[in-house]
Coordinates of C-alpha atoms and ligand atoms in Angstrom, one line a residue:
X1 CA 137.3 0.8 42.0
X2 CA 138.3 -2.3 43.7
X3 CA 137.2 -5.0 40.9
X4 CA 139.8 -6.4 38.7
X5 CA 139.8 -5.7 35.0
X6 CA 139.0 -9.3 34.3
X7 CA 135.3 -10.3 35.4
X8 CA 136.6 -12.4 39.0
X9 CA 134.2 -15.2 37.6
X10 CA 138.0 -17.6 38.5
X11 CA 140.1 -17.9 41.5
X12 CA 143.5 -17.6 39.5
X13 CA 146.0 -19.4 40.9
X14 CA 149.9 -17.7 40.7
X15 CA 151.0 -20.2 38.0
X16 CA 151.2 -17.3 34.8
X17 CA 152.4 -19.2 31.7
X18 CA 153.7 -17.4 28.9
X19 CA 155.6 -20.0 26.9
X20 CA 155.0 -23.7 25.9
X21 CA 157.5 -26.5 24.5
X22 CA 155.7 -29.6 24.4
X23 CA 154.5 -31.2 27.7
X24 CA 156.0 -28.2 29.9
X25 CA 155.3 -24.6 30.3
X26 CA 157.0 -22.1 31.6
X27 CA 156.4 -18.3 33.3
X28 CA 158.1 -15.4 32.5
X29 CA 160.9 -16.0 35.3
X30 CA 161.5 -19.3 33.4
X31 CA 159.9 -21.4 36.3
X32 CA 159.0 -24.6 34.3
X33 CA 156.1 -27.3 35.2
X34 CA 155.2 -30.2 33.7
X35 CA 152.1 -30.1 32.1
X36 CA 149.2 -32.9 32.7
X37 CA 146.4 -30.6 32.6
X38 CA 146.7 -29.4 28.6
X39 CA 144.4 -26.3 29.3
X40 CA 142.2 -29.2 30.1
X41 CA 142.6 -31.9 27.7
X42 CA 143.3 -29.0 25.1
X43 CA 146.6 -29.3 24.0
X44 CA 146.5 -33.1 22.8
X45 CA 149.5 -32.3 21.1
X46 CA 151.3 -30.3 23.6
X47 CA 153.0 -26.8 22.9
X48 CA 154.4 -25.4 20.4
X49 CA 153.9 -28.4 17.9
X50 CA 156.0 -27.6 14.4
X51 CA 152.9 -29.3 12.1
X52 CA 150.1 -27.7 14.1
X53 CA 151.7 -24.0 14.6
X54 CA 153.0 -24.1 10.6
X55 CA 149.3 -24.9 9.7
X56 CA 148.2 -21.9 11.6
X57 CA 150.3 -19.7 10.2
X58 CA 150.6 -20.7 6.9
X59 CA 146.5 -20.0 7.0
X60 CA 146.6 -17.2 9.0
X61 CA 148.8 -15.6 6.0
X62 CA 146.8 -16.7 3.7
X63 CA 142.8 -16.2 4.7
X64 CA 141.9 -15.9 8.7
X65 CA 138.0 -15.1 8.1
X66 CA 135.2 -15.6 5.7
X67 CA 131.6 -15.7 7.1
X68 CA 129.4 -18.8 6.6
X69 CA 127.3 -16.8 3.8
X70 CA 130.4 -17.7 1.4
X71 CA 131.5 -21.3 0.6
X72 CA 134.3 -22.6 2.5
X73 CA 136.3 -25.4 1.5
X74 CA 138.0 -25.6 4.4
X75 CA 135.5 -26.6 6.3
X76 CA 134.1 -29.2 3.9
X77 CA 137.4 -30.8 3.5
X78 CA 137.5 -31.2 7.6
X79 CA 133.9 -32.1 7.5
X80 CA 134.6 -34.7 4.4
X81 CA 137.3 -36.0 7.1
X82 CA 135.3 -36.3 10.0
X83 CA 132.2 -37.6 8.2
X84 CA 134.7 -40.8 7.3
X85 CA 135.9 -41.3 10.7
X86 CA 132.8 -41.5 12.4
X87 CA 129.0 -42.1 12.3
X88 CA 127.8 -38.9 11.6
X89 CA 126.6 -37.6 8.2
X90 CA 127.2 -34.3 8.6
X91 CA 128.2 -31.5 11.2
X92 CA 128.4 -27.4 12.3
X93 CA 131.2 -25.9 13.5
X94 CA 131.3 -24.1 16.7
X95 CA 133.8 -22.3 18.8
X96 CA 133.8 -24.2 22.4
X97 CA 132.0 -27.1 23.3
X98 CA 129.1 -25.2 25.3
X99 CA 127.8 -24.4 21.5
X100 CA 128.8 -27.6 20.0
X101 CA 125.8 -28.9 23.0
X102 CA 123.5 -26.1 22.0
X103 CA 124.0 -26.8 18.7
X104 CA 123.0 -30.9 19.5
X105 CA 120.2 -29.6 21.8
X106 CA 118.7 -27.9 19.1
X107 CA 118.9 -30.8 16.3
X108 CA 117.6 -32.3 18.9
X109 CA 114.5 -30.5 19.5
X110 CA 114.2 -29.8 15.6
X111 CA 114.0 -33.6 15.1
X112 CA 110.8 -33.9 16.9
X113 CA 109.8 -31.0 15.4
X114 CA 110.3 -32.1 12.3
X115 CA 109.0 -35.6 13.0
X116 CA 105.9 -34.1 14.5
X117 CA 106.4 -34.6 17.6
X118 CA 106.9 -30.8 19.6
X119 CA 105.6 -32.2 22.5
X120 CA 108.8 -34.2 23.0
X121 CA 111.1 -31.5 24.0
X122 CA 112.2 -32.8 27.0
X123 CA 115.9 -34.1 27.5
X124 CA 117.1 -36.4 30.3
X125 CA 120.6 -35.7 31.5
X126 CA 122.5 -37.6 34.4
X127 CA 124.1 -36.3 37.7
X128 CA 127.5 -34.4 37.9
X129 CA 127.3 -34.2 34.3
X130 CA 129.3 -30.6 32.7
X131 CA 127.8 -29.9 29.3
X132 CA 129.1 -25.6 29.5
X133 CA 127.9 -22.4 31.1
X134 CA 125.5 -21.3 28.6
X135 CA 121.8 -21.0 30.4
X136 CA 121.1 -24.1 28.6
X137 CA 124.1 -26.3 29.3
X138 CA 123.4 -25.2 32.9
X139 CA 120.0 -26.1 33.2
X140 CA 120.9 -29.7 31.6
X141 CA 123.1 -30.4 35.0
X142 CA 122.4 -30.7 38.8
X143 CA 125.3 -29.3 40.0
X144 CA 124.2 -26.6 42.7
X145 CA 127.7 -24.3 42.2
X146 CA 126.8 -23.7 38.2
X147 CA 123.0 -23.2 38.6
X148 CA 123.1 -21.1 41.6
X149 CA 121.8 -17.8 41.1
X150 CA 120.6 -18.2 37.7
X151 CA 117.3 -20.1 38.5
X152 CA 114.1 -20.2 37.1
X153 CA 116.3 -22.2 34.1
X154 CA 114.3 -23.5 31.4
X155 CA 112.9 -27.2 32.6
X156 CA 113.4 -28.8 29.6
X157 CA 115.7 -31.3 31.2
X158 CA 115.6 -34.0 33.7
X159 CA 118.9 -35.0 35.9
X160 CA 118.6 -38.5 36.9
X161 CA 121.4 -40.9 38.5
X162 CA 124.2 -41.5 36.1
X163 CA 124.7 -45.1 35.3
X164 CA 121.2 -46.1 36.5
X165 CA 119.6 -47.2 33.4
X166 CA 116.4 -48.5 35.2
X167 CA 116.1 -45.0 36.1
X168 CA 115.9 -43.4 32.5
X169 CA 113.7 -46.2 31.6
X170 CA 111.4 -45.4 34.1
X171 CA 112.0 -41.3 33.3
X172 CA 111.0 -41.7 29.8
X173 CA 107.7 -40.2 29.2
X174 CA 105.1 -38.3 26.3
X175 CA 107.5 -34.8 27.1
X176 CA 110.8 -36.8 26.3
X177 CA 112.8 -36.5 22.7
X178 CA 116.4 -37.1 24.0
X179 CA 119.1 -38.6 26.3
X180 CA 122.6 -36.5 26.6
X181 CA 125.2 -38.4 28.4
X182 CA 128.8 -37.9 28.4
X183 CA 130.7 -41.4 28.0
X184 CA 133.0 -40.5 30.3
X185 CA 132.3 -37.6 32.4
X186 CA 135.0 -35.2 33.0
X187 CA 134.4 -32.4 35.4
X188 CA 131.9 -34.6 37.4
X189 CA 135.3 -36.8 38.2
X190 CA 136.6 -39.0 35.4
X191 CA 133.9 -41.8 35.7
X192 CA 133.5 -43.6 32.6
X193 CA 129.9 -45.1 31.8
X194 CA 129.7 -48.6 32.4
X195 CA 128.9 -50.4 28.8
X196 CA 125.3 -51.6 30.3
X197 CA 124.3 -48.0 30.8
X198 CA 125.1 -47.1 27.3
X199 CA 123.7 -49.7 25.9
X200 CA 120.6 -49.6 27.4
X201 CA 120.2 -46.1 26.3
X202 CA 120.7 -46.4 22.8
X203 CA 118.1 -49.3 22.8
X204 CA 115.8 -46.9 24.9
X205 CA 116.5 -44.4 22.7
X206 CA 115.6 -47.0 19.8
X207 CA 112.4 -47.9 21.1
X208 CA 111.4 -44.2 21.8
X209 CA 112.4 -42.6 18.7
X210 CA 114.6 -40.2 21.3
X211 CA 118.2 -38.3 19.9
X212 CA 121.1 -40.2 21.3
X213 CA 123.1 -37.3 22.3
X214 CA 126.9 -38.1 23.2
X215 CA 128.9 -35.1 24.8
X216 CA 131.9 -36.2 23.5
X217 CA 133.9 -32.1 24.4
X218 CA 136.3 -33.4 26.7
X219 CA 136.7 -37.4 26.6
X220 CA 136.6 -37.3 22.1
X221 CA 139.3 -36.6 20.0
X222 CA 142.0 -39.2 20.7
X223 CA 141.6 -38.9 24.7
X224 CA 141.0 -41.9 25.5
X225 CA 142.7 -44.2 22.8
X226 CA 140.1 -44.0 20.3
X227 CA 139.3 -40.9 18.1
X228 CA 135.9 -40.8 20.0
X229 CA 135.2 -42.5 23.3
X230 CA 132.3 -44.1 22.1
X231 CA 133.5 -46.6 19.7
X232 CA 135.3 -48.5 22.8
X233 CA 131.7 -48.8 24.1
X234 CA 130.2 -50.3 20.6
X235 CA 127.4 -47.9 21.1
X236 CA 126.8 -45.0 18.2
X237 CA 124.9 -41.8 19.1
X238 CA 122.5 -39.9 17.1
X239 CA 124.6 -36.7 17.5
X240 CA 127.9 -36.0 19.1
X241 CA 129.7 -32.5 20.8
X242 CA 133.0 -32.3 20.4
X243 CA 135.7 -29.5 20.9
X244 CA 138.2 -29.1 23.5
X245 CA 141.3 -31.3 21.8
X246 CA 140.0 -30.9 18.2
X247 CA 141.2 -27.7 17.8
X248 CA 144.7 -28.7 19.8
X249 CA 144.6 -25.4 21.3
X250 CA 142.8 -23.2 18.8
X251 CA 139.1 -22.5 19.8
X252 CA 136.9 -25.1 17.9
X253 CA 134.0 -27.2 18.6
X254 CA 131.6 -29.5 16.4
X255 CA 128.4 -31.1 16.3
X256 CA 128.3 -33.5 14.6
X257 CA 124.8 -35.9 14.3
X258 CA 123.2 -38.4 11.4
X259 CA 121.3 -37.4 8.3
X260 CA 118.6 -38.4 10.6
X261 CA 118.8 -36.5 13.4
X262 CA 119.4 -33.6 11.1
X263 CA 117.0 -33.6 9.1
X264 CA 115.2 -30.4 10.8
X265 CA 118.5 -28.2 10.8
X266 CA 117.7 -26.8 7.6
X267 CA 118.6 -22.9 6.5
X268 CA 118.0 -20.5 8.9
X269 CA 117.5 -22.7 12.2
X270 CA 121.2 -22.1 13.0
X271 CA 124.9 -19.9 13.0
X272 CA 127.7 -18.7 13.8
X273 CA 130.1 -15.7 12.7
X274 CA 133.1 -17.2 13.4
X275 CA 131.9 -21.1 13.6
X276 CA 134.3 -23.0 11.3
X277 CA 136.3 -20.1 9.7
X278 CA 139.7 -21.2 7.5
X279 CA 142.3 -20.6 10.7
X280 CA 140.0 -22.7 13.0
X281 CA 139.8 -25.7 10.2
X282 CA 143.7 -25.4 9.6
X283 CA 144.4 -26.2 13.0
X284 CA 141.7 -29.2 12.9
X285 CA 143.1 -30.3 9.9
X286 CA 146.2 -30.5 11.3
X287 CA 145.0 -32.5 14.2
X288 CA 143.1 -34.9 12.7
X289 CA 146.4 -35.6 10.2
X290 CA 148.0 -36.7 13.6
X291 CA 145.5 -38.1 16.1
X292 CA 143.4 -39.8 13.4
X293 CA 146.6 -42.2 12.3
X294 CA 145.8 -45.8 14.4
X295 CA 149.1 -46.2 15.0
X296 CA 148.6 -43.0 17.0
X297 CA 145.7 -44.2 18.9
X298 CA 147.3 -47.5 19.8
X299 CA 150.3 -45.3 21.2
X300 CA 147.9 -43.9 23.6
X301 CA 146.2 -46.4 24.5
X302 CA 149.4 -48.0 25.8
X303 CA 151.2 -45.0 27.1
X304 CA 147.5 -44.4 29.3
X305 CA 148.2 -48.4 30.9
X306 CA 151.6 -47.7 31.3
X307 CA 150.8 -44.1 33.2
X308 CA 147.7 -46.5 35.0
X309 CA 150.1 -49.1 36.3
X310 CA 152.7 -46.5 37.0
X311 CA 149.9 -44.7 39.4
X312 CA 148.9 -47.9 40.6
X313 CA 152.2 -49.1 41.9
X314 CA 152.5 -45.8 43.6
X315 CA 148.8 -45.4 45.4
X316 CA 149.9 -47.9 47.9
X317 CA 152.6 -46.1 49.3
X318 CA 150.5 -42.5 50.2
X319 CA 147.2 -42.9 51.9
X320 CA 146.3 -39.9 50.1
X321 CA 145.8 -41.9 47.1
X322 CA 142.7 -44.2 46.9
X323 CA 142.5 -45.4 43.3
X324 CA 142.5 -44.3 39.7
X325 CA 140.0 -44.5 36.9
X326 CA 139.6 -43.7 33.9
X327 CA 140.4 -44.5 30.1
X328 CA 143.4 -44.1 28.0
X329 CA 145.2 -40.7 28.9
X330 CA 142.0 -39.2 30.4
X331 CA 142.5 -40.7 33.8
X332 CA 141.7 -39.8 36.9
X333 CA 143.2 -39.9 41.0
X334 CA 140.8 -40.7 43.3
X335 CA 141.8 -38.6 46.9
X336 CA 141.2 -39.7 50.4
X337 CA 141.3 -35.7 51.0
X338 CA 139.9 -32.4 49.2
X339 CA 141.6 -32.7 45.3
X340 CA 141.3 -29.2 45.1
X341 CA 144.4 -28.9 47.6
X342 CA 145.8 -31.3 46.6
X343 CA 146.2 -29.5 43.1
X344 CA 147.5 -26.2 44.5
X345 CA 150.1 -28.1 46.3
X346 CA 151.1 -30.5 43.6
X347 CA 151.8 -27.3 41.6
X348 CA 154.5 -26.6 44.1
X349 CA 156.1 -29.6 42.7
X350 CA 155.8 -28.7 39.5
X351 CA 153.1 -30.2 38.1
X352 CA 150.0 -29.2 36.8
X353 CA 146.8 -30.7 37.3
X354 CA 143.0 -30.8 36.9
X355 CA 140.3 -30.8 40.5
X356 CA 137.4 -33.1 39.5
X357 CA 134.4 -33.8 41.4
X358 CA 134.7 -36.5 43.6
X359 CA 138.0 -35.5 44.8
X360 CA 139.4 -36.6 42.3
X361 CA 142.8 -35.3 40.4
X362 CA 142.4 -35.2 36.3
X363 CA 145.6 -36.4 34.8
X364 CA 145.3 -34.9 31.1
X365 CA 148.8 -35.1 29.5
X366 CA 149.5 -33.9 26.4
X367 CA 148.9 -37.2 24.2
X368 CA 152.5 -37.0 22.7
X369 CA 154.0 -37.5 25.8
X370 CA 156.9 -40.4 26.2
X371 CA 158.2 -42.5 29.2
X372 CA 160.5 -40.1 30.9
X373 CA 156.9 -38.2 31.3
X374 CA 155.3 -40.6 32.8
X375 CA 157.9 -41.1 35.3
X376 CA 158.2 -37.6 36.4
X377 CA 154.8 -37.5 36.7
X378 CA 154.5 -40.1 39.0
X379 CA 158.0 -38.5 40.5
X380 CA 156.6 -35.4 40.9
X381 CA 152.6 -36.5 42.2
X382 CA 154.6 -39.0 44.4
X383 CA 156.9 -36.7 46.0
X384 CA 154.2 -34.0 46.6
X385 CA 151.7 -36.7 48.5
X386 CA 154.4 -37.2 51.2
X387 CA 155.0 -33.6 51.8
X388 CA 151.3 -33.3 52.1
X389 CA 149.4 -33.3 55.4
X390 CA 146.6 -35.2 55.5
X391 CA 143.8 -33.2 57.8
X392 CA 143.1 -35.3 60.5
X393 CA 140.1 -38.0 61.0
X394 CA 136.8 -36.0 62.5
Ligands
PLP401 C1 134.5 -28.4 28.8 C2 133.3 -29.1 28.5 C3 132.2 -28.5 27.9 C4 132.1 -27.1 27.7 O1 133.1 -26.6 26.7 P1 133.5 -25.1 26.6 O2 134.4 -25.0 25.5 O3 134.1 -24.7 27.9 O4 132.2 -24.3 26.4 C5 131.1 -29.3 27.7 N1 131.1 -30.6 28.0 C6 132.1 -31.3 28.5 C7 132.0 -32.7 28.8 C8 133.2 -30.5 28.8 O5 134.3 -31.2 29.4

């Protein structure tokens, strides 16, 4: 047998971590790197943080488990939380952010359902977008390396350009019940919505009666300066995936949406075994306590335009670098060369980061980290663009 006993689905690279201490981790020979991936904006609060690992373990001691069939006030004391914090009325608990979006997509279709309108089960979606790799998350994108292989997917989406409002206003027809847009999209290469485009959409979505849908899983949760991306926009969804950083490391996703939008999620539409169970809400709780605090926020807001003029007084100096983009600590490194490469050889120097789309490099520290950081980031990014070789001109 020649396969591996992991499914080969990832090209591993050689970096094998087996301990964390905040914004570094290091392999079993003790070969440390610094950290500006966070298991991709994961570990908001870097490794091995003493309030988030005592709240797991004080729960995990105390009750791991319960199914949904039970009452949990766990979960209704995060939930209680988050309902304050934001728009939304109410939520479900996931486990990753591909079921937080199934969990939207479907109080989003239950809505028109509900409403009376079936017919509307269409959703638009937007180019380079990454909403998971369930068969519906996959279908809602246009990106040729997720689909591949796994067509016919359902067509109840439509992929139009992102940012182009005129183009969702013209897309919007009798078959259409939603928009889902990520603020600021991620894996398609750190571009954040211009406030136009989101704009226009929620007054589209206004005139239409369509489901606002906001796939908050990677630039929510503290990210980008403000608990969710969306309020820096003054634009407020219907309904809202989160996960990635909510759970600081600890498998967790949310969606989260308004009395109205919910109103056809009643019993029996959805579940989940493990969505939501007491460990999962310890560590959220235990998040929240620290990202949630404004003073928090307004620390990385500031720490993300120090690391922004810190890249910016570097870019000139290695025509590698075009530009960065981005907001708050979810920023990203626009290449002149193939940012895939440029990652595997940046790890060399001992720092870890994310390949976007675009060619562009996802800087996604840990959002506790301090000055001395950001300099050996930019160190570290800086000295690896001079040792790299740029492939010549064709
Ligand atoms: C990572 C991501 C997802 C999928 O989350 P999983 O936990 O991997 O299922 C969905 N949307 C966005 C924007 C993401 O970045």
């Amino acid at each position: 047998m020649t396969i591996s006993p992991l499914m080969p689905v990832y090209a591993r690279c050689e970096v094998a971590p087996v301990r964390g201490e905040g914004c570094y981790l290091f392999d079993a020979a003790g070969q440390r790197w610094l950290d500006f991936a966070s298991g991709i904006a994961v570990n908001l609060l870097g490794h091995g943080h003493p309030h988030l690992t005592a709240a797991i373990q004080r729960q995990a001691a105390t009750l791991i488990h319960v199914s949904n069939l039970y009452g949990s006030p766990q979960q209704t004391a995060v939930a209680e939380r988050l309902v304050a914090l934001t728009f939304a009325d109410t939520m479900f608990f996931t486990n990753s952010g591909a079921e937080a979006l199934e969990c939207a997509i479907k109080t989003a279709r239950r809505y028109q359902y509900a409403v009376g309108h079936p017919e509307k089960f269409r959703i638009l979606t937007f180019s380079s977008a990454f909403h998971g790799r369930t068969l519906a998350t996959i279908a809602a994108t246009d990106q040729e390396k997720l689909r591949s292989g796994f067509e016919p997917l359902p067509d109840w989406f439509r992929v139009l350009p992102f940012d182009d409002l005129a183009a969702a206003e013209a897309a919007v027809d009798e078959s259409v019940g939603a928009i889902l847009v990520e603020p600021v999209q991620g894996e398609g290469g750190i571009r954040p919505a211009s406030p136009g485009f989101l704009k226009g959409l929620r007054s589209l979505a206004d005139r239409h009666d369509l489901m606002l849908i906001f796939d908050e899983v990677q630039c929510g949760v503290a990210r980008t300066g403000t608990l969710f991306a969306h309020e820096q926009y003054g634009v407020v969804p219907d309904i809202m995936a989160i996960a990635k950083g909510i759970g600081g490391g600890f498998p967790v996703g949310a969606c989260l949406a308004t009395e109205k939008a919910a109103q056809g999620m009643v019993v029996g539409t959805h579940g989940s075994t493990y969505g939501g169970n007491p460990l999962a809400m310890a560590a959220c709780g235990a998040v929240l306590d620290i990202v949630a605090d404004p003073a928090f926020l307004a620390e990385v807001q500031r720490k993300g335009e120090r690391l922004r003029a810190a890249l910016e007084q570097m870019i000139p100096n290695h025509p590698i670098f075009d530009h960065v983009r981005g907001l708050g600590l979810m920023l990203g490194l626009k290449l002149r060369a193939d940012s895939r490469a440029f990652v595997n050889h940046a790890r060399g120097h001992g720092i870890l980061t994310v390949a976007a789309g675009d060619n562009v490099v996802r800087l996604l520290p840990p959002l506790v980290i301090g000055e001395p950081e950001i300099r050996e980031a930019v160190e570290k990014l800086s000295a690896a663009a001079a040792a790299f070789h740029l492939p010549e001109a064709a």
